[in-house]
Amino acid sequence: MYGFLPANAVGDDVELYTDESRTNALATFHFLRQQMDKPAGQFNHCLADFIAPKSELSTINHQLSDYLGAFAVSAGFGVDDLCRKFEADQDDYNSIMTKALADRLAEAFAEYLHKRVARSGVTAKRAAHPGRIDP
């Protein structure tokens, strides 16, 4: 499943909102800045730097609209139980192979979902249905 939620940066944090009015915060993600020393004139980046900042004005007409996309994938349910069964039977090989296969399938599905969303022109559609989670 995937979705795009209305969002704005507040310092190093990103607030997600329940709808386009951006009056009710759904959740807040707290991000850290890079912790390395950088040359003079360069600053340490934070993921919140890539989201439009929240305006001091409270109405949507005066606030930059931005969104945060999220998705979740799975290789299937029951993989952990299957691995525990293999381990209880002292079958480490099949346990490791099951975990590796599940990991690769989840990674492949994440890549597929990313490509599908990018090709669907979701940037134009998300304004029409912000906050919708699509299966």
Coordinates of N, CA, C and O in Angstrom, one line a residue:
M1 N 0.8 -1.2 0.0 CA 0.0 0.0 0.0 C 0.9 1.2 0.0 O 2.0 1.2 0.4
Y2 N 0.3 2.3 -0.5 CA 1.1 3.6 -0.5 C 0.1 4.7 -0.3 O -1.1 4.6 -0.5
G3 N 0.7 5.9 0.1 CA -0.2 7.1 0.2 C 0.7 8.3 0.3 O 1.9 8.2 0.4
F4 N 0.0 9.4 0.0 CA 0.7 10.7 0.1 C -0.1 11.6 1.1 O -1.3 11.7 0.9
L5 N 0.6 12.1 2.1 CA -0.1 12.8 3.2 C 0.4 14.3 3.2 O 1.5 14.6 2.9
P6 N -0.6 15.2 3.4 CA -0.2 16.6 3.5 C 0.9 16.8 4.6 O 0.8 16.2 5.7
A7 N 2.0 17.5 4.3 CA 3.1 17.6 5.3 C 3.7 19.0 5.2 O 3.7 19.6 4.1
N8 N 4.3 19.4 6.3 CA 5.2 20.6 6.3 C 6.3 20.4 7.3 O 6.1 19.7 8.3
A9 N 7.4 21.0 7.0 CA 8.6 21.0 8.0 C 8.4 22.0 9.0 O 8.0 23.1 8.8
V10 N 8.8 21.6 10.3 CA 8.8 22.5 11.4 C 10.2 22.3 12.0 O 10.4 21.3 12.8
G11 N 11.2 23.1 11.6 CA 12.6 22.9 12.1 C 13.1 21.6 11.4 O 13.0 21.4 10.2
D12 N 13.6 20.7 12.3 CA 14.1 19.4 11.8 C 13.0 18.3 11.8 O 13.3 17.2 11.6
D13 N 11.8 18.7 12.1 CA 10.7 17.7 12.2 C 9.8 17.9 10.9 O 9.8 19.0 10.3
V14 N 9.0 16.9 10.7 CA 8.0 17.0 9.6 C 6.6 16.6 10.2 O 6.5 15.5 10.8
E15 N 5.7 17.5 10.1 CA 4.3 17.3 10.6 C 3.5 16.7 9.5 O 3.5 17.3 8.4
L16 N 2.7 15.7 9.7 CA 1.8 15.1 8.8 C 0.4 15.6 9.3 O 0.1 15.6 10.5
Y17 N -0.5 15.9 8.3 CA -1.8 16.4 8.7 C -2.9 15.4 8.2 O -2.7 14.7 7.2
T18 N -4.1 15.5 8.8 CA -5.2 14.7 8.5 C -5.9 15.0 7.2 O -6.5 14.2 6.5
D19 N -5.8 16.3 6.8 CA -6.4 16.8 5.5 C -5.7 18.0 5.0 O -4.7 18.5 5.6
E20 N -6.2 18.6 3.9 CA -5.6 19.7 3.3 C -5.7 21.0 4.1 O -5.0 22.0 3.8
S21 N -6.6 21.1 5.1 CA -6.7 22.3 5.9 C -5.4 22.5 6.7 O -5.1 23.6 7.2
R22 N -4.7 21.4 7.0 CA -3.4 21.3 7.7 C -3.6 21.9 9.1 O -2.7 22.5 9.7
T23 N -4.8 21.7 9.7 CA -5.0 22.2 11.1 C -4.9 21.2 12.1 O -4.5 21.5 13.3
N24 N -5.1 19.9 11.8 CA -5.0 18.8 12.7 C -3.8 17.9 12.4 O -3.8 17.3 11.3
A25 N -2.8 17.9 13.2 CA -1.6 17.1 13.0 C -1.9 15.6 13.3 O -2.5 15.3 14.3
L26 N -1.6 14.8 12.3 CA -1.8 13.3 12.4 C -0.6 12.7 13.2 O -0.7 11.8 14.0
A27 N 0.6 13.1 12.8 CA 1.8 12.6 13.4 C 3.0 13.5 13.1 O 2.9 14.4 12.2
T28 N 4.1 13.4 13.9 CA 5.3 14.2 13.6 C 6.5 13.2 13.5 O 6.6 12.4 14.4
F29 N 7.2 13.4 12.5 CA 8.5 12.6 12.3 C 9.6 13.5 12.8 O 9.7 14.7 12.3
H30 N 10.4 13.0 13.7 CA 11.6 13.7 14.2 C 12.8 13.2 13.4 O 13.2 12.0 13.5
F31 N 13.5 14.1 12.7 CA 14.7 13.7 12.0 C 16.0 14.4 12.6 O 15.9 15.4 13.2
L32 N 17.1 13.8 12.4 CA 18.4 14.3 12.8 C 19.1 14.9 11.6 O 18.9 14.5 10.5
R33 N 19.9 15.9 11.9 CA 20.8 16.4 10.9 C 22.0 15.5 10.8 O 22.3 14.7 11.7
Q34 N 22.7 15.6 9.6 CA 23.9 14.8 9.5 C 24.9 15.2 10.6 O 24.9 16.4 11.0
Q35 N 25.6 14.3 11.1 CA 26.5 14.5 12.3 C 28.0 14.7 11.9 O 28.8 14.8 12.8
M36 N 28.3 14.8 10.7 CA 29.7 14.9 10.3 C 30.2 16.3 10.2 O 29.4 17.2 10.0
D37 N 31.5 16.5 10.4 CA 32.0 17.9 10.1 C 32.1 18.1 8.7 O 32.5 17.3 7.9
K38 N 31.7 19.4 8.3 CA 31.8 19.7 6.9 C 32.6 21.0 6.7 O 32.8 21.8 7.6
P39 N 33.1 21.2 5.5 CA 33.9 22.4 5.2 C 33.0 23.7 5.4 O 31.8 23.7 5.4
A40 N 33.7 24.8 5.6 CA 33.0 26.1 5.8 C 32.1 26.3 4.6 O 32.5 26.1 3.5
G41 N 31.0 26.9 4.9 CA 30.0 27.2 3.9 C 29.0 26.0 3.5 O 28.1 26.2 2.7
Q42 N 29.3 24.9 4.0 CA 28.4 23.7 3.8 C 27.7 23.4 5.1 O 28.3 23.5 6.2
F43 N 26.4 23.0 5.0 CA 25.7 22.7 6.2 C 25.3 21.2 6.2 O 25.3 20.6 5.2
N44 N 24.9 20.7 7.4 CA 24.5 19.4 7.5 C 23.0 19.2 7.2 O 22.2 19.9 7.7
H45 N 22.8 18.4 6.3 CA 21.4 18.2 5.8 C 20.5 17.4 6.8 O 21.0 16.6 7.6
C46 N 19.2 17.6 6.6 CA 18.2 16.9 7.4 C 17.1 16.6 6.4 O 16.8 17.3 5.4
L47 N 16.4 15.4 6.6 CA 15.3 15.1 5.6 C 14.2 16.2 5.6 O 13.6 16.4 4.6
A48 N 14.0 16.9 6.7 CA 13.0 17.9 6.8 C 13.4 19.1 5.9 O 12.5 19.9 5.5
D49 N 14.7 19.2 5.5 CA 15.1 20.3 4.6 C 14.4 20.2 3.2 O 14.3 21.1 2.4
F50 N 13.9 19.0 2.9 CA 13.3 18.7 1.6 C 11.8 18.8 1.5 O 11.2 18.5 0.5
I51 N 11.2 19.3 2.7 CA 9.8 19.5 2.8 C 9.5 20.9 3.0 O 10.2 21.6 3.7
A52 N 8.5 21.5 2.3 CA 8.2 22.9 2.4 C 7.9 23.3 3.9 O 7.2 22.5 4.6
P53 N 8.5 24.4 4.3 CA 8.3 24.8 5.7 C 6.9 25.2 6.1 O 6.2 25.8 5.2
K54 N 6.5 25.0 7.3 CA 5.2 25.5 7.8 C 5.3 27.0 8.0 O 6.2 27.5 8.5
S55 N 4.3 27.6 7.5 CA 4.2 29.1 7.6 C 3.7 29.5 8.9 O 3.0 28.8 9.6
E56 N 4.1 30.7 9.3 CA 3.5 31.3 10.6 C 2.0 31.6 10.4 O 1.3 31.6 11.4
L57 N 1.6 31.8 9.2 CA 0.2 32.0 9.0 C -0.5 30.7 9.0 O 0.0 29.7 8.5
S58 N -1.7 30.6 9.5 CA -2.4 29.3 9.7 C -3.3 28.9 8.6 O -3.8 27.8 8.7
T59 N -3.5 29.7 7.6 CA -4.5 29.3 6.5 C -3.7 28.6 5.4 O -2.6 29.0 5.1
I60 N -4.4 27.7 4.7 CA -3.8 27.0 3.6 C -3.4 28.0 2.5 O -2.5 27.8 1.7
N61 N -4.1 29.1 2.3 CA -3.9 30.1 1.3 C -2.5 30.7 1.4 O -2.0 31.2 0.5
H62 N -2.0 30.7 2.6 CA -0.7 31.4 2.9 C 0.4 30.4 3.2 O 1.5 30.8 3.5
Q63 N 0.1 29.1 3.1 CA 1.1 28.1 3.5 C 1.5 27.3 2.3 O 0.6 26.9 1.5
L64 N 2.7 27.0 2.1 CA 3.2 26.2 1.0 C 2.7 24.8 1.2 O 2.8 24.2 2.3
S65 N 2.1 24.2 0.2 CA 1.6 22.8 0.3 C 2.7 21.9 -0.1 O 3.3 22.0 -1.1
D66 N 2.9 20.8 0.7 CA 3.8 19.8 0.4 C 3.2 18.5 0.9 O 2.2 18.5 1.6
Y67 N 3.9 17.4 0.5 CA 3.3 16.1 0.8 C 4.5 15.2 1.2 O 5.6 15.4 0.7
L68 N 4.2 14.2 2.0 CA 5.2 13.1 2.3 C 4.6 11.8 1.8 O 3.4 11.5 2.2
G69 N 5.3 11.1 1.0 CA 4.9 9.8 0.5 C 5.4 8.7 1.4 O 6.5 8.8 1.9
A70 N 4.6 7.7 1.5 CA 5.0 6.5 2.3 C 4.4 5.2 1.7 O 3.4 5.3 1.0
F71 N 5.2 4.1 1.8 CA 4.6 2.9 1.3 C 5.1 1.7 2.2 O 6.1 1.9 2.9
A72 N 4.4 0.7 2.2 CA 4.8 -0.5 3.0 C 4.6 -1.7 2.1 O 3.6 -1.8 1.3
V73 N 5.6 -2.6 2.1 CA 5.5 -3.9 1.3 C 5.9 -5.0 2.2 O 6.4 -4.9 3.3
S74 N 5.5 -6.2 1.8 CA 5.8 -7.4 2.6 C 6.0 -8.6 1.6 O 5.4 -8.6 0.5
A75 N 6.8 -9.5 2.0 CA 7.0 -10.7 1.2 C 6.0 -11.7 1.5 O 5.9 -12.8 1.0
G76 N 5.1 -11.4 2.5 CA 4.1 -12.3 2.8 C 4.1 -12.6 4.3 O 5.1 -12.4 5.0
F77 N 2.9 -13.0 4.8 CA 2.8 -13.3 6.2 C 3.1 -14.7 6.5 O 2.8 -15.6 5.6
G78 N 3.7 -15.0 7.6 CA 4.0 -16.4 7.9 C 5.4 -16.8 7.7 O 5.8 -17.9 8.0
V79 N 6.2 -15.9 7.2 CA 7.7 -16.2 7.0 C 8.4 -16.4 8.3 O 9.2 -17.3 8.4
D80 N 8.1 -15.6 9.3 CA 8.7 -15.8 10.6 C 8.4 -17.1 11.2 O 9.2 -17.8 11.8
D81 N 7.1 -17.5 11.1 CA 6.7 -18.8 11.7 C 7.4 -19.9 10.9 O 7.8 -20.9 11.6
L82 N 7.5 -19.8 9.6 CA 8.2 -20.9 8.8 C 9.6 -21.0 9.3 O 10.2 -22.1 9.4
C83 N 10.3 -19.8 9.4 CA 11.7 -19.8 9.9 C 11.9 -20.4 11.2 O 12.8 -21.2 11.5
R84 N 10.9 -20.1 12.1 CA 11.0 -20.7 13.5 C 10.9 -22.2 13.4 O 11.5 -23.0 14.2
K85 N 10.0 -22.7 12.5 CA 9.8 -24.2 12.4 C 11.1 -24.8 11.9 O 11.5 -25.8 12.4
F86 N 11.7 -24.2 10.9 CA 13.0 -24.7 10.4 C 14.0 -24.7 11.5 O 14.8 -25.7 11.6
E87 N 14.1 -23.6 12.2 CA 15.1 -23.6 13.3 C 14.9 -24.6 14.4 O 15.8 -25.2 14.9
A88 N 13.6 -24.8 14.7 CA 13.2 -25.9 15.7 C 13.6 -27.3 15.2 O 14.0 -28.1 16.0
D89 N 13.6 -27.4 13.9 CA 14.0 -28.7 13.3 C 15.5 -28.8 13.0 O 16.0 -29.7 12.3
Q90 N 16.3 -27.8 13.5 CA 17.7 -27.7 13.3 C 18.1 -27.5 11.8 O 19.2 -28.0 11.4
D91 N 17.2 -26.9 11.1 CA 17.4 -26.7 9.6 C 17.7 -25.3 9.4 O 16.9 -24.5 8.8
D92 N 19.0 -24.9 9.7 CA 19.4 -23.5 9.6 C 19.5 -23.1 8.1 O 19.2 -21.9 7.8
Y93 N 19.8 -24.0 7.2 CA 19.9 -23.7 5.8 C 18.6 -23.1 5.3 O 18.6 -22.1 4.6
N94 N 17.5 -23.9 5.5 CA 16.2 -23.5 4.9 C 15.7 -22.2 5.6 O 15.0 -21.4 5.0
S95 N 16.1 -22.0 6.9 CA 15.7 -20.8 7.6 C 16.4 -19.6 7.0 O 15.7 -18.6 6.7
I96 N 17.7 -19.7 6.7 CA 18.4 -18.6 6.1 C 17.9 -18.3 4.7 O 17.8 -17.2 4.3
M97 N 17.7 -19.4 3.9 CA 17.2 -19.2 2.5 C 15.8 -18.6 2.5 O 15.6 -17.7 1.6
T98 N 15.0 -19.0 3.4 CA 13.6 -18.4 3.5 C 13.7 -16.9 3.8 O 13.0 -16.1 3.2
K99 N 14.5 -16.5 4.8 CA 14.7 -15.1 5.1 C 15.3 -14.3 4.0 O 14.9 -13.2 3.7
A100 N 16.3 -14.9 3.3 CA 16.9 -14.2 2.2 C 15.9 -14.0 1.0 O 15.8 -13.0 0.4
L101 N 15.1 -15.1 0.7 CA 14.2 -15.0 -0.4 C 13.1 -14.0 0.0 O 12.7 -13.1 -0.9
A102 N 12.6 -14.0 1.2 CA 11.6 -13.0 1.7 C 12.1 -11.6 1.6 O 11.4 -10.7 1.1
D103 N 13.4 -11.4 1.9 CA 14.0 -10.1 1.9 C 14.1 -9.6 0.4 O 13.8 -8.5 0.1
R104 N 14.5 -10.5 -0.5 CA 14.6 -10.1 -1.9 C 13.3 -9.8 -2.5 O 13.1 -8.9 -3.3
L105 N 12.3 -10.6 -2.2 CA 10.9 -10.4 -2.7 C 10.4 -9.0 -2.2 O 9.8 -8.3 -3.0
A106 N 10.6 -8.7 -1.0 CA 10.1 -7.4 -0.4 C 10.9 -6.3 -1.1 O 10.2 -5.3 -1.5
E107 N 12.2 -6.4 -1.3 CA 12.9 -5.4 -2.1 C 12.4 -5.2 -3.5 O 12.3 -4.1 -4.0
A108 N 12.2 -6.3 -4.2 CA 11.7 -6.3 -5.5 C 10.3 -5.6 -5.6 O 10.0 -4.8 -6.5
F109 N 9.4 -5.9 -4.7 CA 8.1 -5.3 -4.7 C 8.2 -3.8 -4.4 O 7.4 -3.0 -4.9
A110 N 9.1 -3.4 -3.5 CA 9.3 -2.0 -3.2 C 9.7 -1.3 -4.5 O 9.2 -0.2 -4.8
E111 N 10.6 -1.9 -5.2 CA 11.1 -1.3 -6.5 C 9.9 -1.2 -7.5 O 9.7 -0.2 -8.2
Y112 N 9.1 -2.2 -7.6 CA 8.0 -2.3 -8.5 C 7.0 -1.2 -8.1 O 6.5 -0.5 -9.0
L113 N 6.7 -1.1 -6.8 CA 5.7 -0.1 -6.3 C 6.2 1.3 -6.6 O 5.4 2.2 -7.1
H114 N 7.5 1.6 -6.4 CA 8.0 2.9 -6.7 C 7.9 3.2 -8.1 O 7.5 4.3 -8.5
K115 N 8.2 2.3 -9.0 CA 8.1 2.5 -10.5 C 6.6 2.7 -10.8 O 6.3 3.6 -11.6
R116 N 5.7 2.0 -10.3 CA 4.3 2.1 -10.6 C 3.8 3.5 -10.2 O 3.0 4.1 -10.9
V117 N 4.1 3.9 -9.0 CA 3.7 5.2 -8.5 C 4.3 6.3 -9.4 O 3.6 7.3 -9.8
A118 N 5.6 6.2 -9.7 CA 6.2 7.2 -10.6 C 5.6 7.3 -12.0 O 5.3 8.4 -12.5
R119 N 5.2 6.2 -12.5 CA 4.6 6.2 -13.9 C 3.2 6.6 -13.9 O 2.6 6.9 -14.9
S120 N 2.5 6.5 -12.7 CA 1.1 6.8 -12.7 C 0.8 8.3 -12.7 O -0.3 8.8 -12.7
G121 N 1.9 9.1 -12.6 CA 1.7 10.6 -12.5 C 1.1 11.0 -11.2 O 0.3 11.9 -11.2
V122 N 1.4 10.3 -10.2 CA 0.8 10.6 -8.9 C 1.0 12.0 -8.4 O 0.2 12.5 -7.6
T123 N 2.0 12.7 -8.8 CA 2.2 14.1 -8.4 C 1.0 14.9 -8.7 O 0.6 15.8 -8.0
A124 N 0.4 14.7 -9.9 CA -0.8 15.5 -10.3 C -2.0 15.0 -9.5 O -2.9 15.7 -9.2
K125 N -2.1 13.7 -9.3 CA -3.3 13.1 -8.7 C -3.3 13.3 -7.2 O -4.4 13.4 -6.6
R126 N -2.2 13.5 -6.5 CA -2.2 13.5 -5.1 C -2.9 14.8 -4.6 O -3.4 14.8 -3.5
A127 N -2.9 15.9 -5.3 CA -3.6 17.1 -4.9 C -5.1 16.8 -4.9 O -5.8 17.4 -4.1
A128 N -5.6 16.0 -5.7 CA -7.0 15.7 -5.8 C -7.4 14.8 -4.6 O -8.6 14.8 -4.2
H129 N -6.5 13.9 -4.1 CA -6.9 13.0 -3.1 C -5.8 12.9 -2.0 O -5.2 11.8 -1.8
P130 N -5.4 13.9 -1.4 CA -4.4 13.9 -0.4 C -4.8 13.0 0.8 O -6.0 13.0 1.2
G131 N -3.9 12.3 1.3 CA -4.1 11.4 2.5 C -4.7 10.1 2.2 O -4.9 9.2 3.0
R132 N -5.1 9.8 0.9 CA -5.7 8.6 0.5 C -4.5 7.5 0.5 O -3.5 7.7 0.0
I133 N -4.8 6.4 1.1 CA -3.9 5.3 1.0 C -4.4 4.3 0.0 O -5.5 3.8 0.1
D134 N -3.6 4.0 -1.0 CA -4.0 3.0 -2.0 C -3.3 1.7 -1.8 O -2.2 1.6 -1.5
P135 N -4.1 0.6 -2.0 CA -3.6 -0.7 -1.9 C -2.8 -1.1 -3.2 O -2.9 -0.5 -4.2

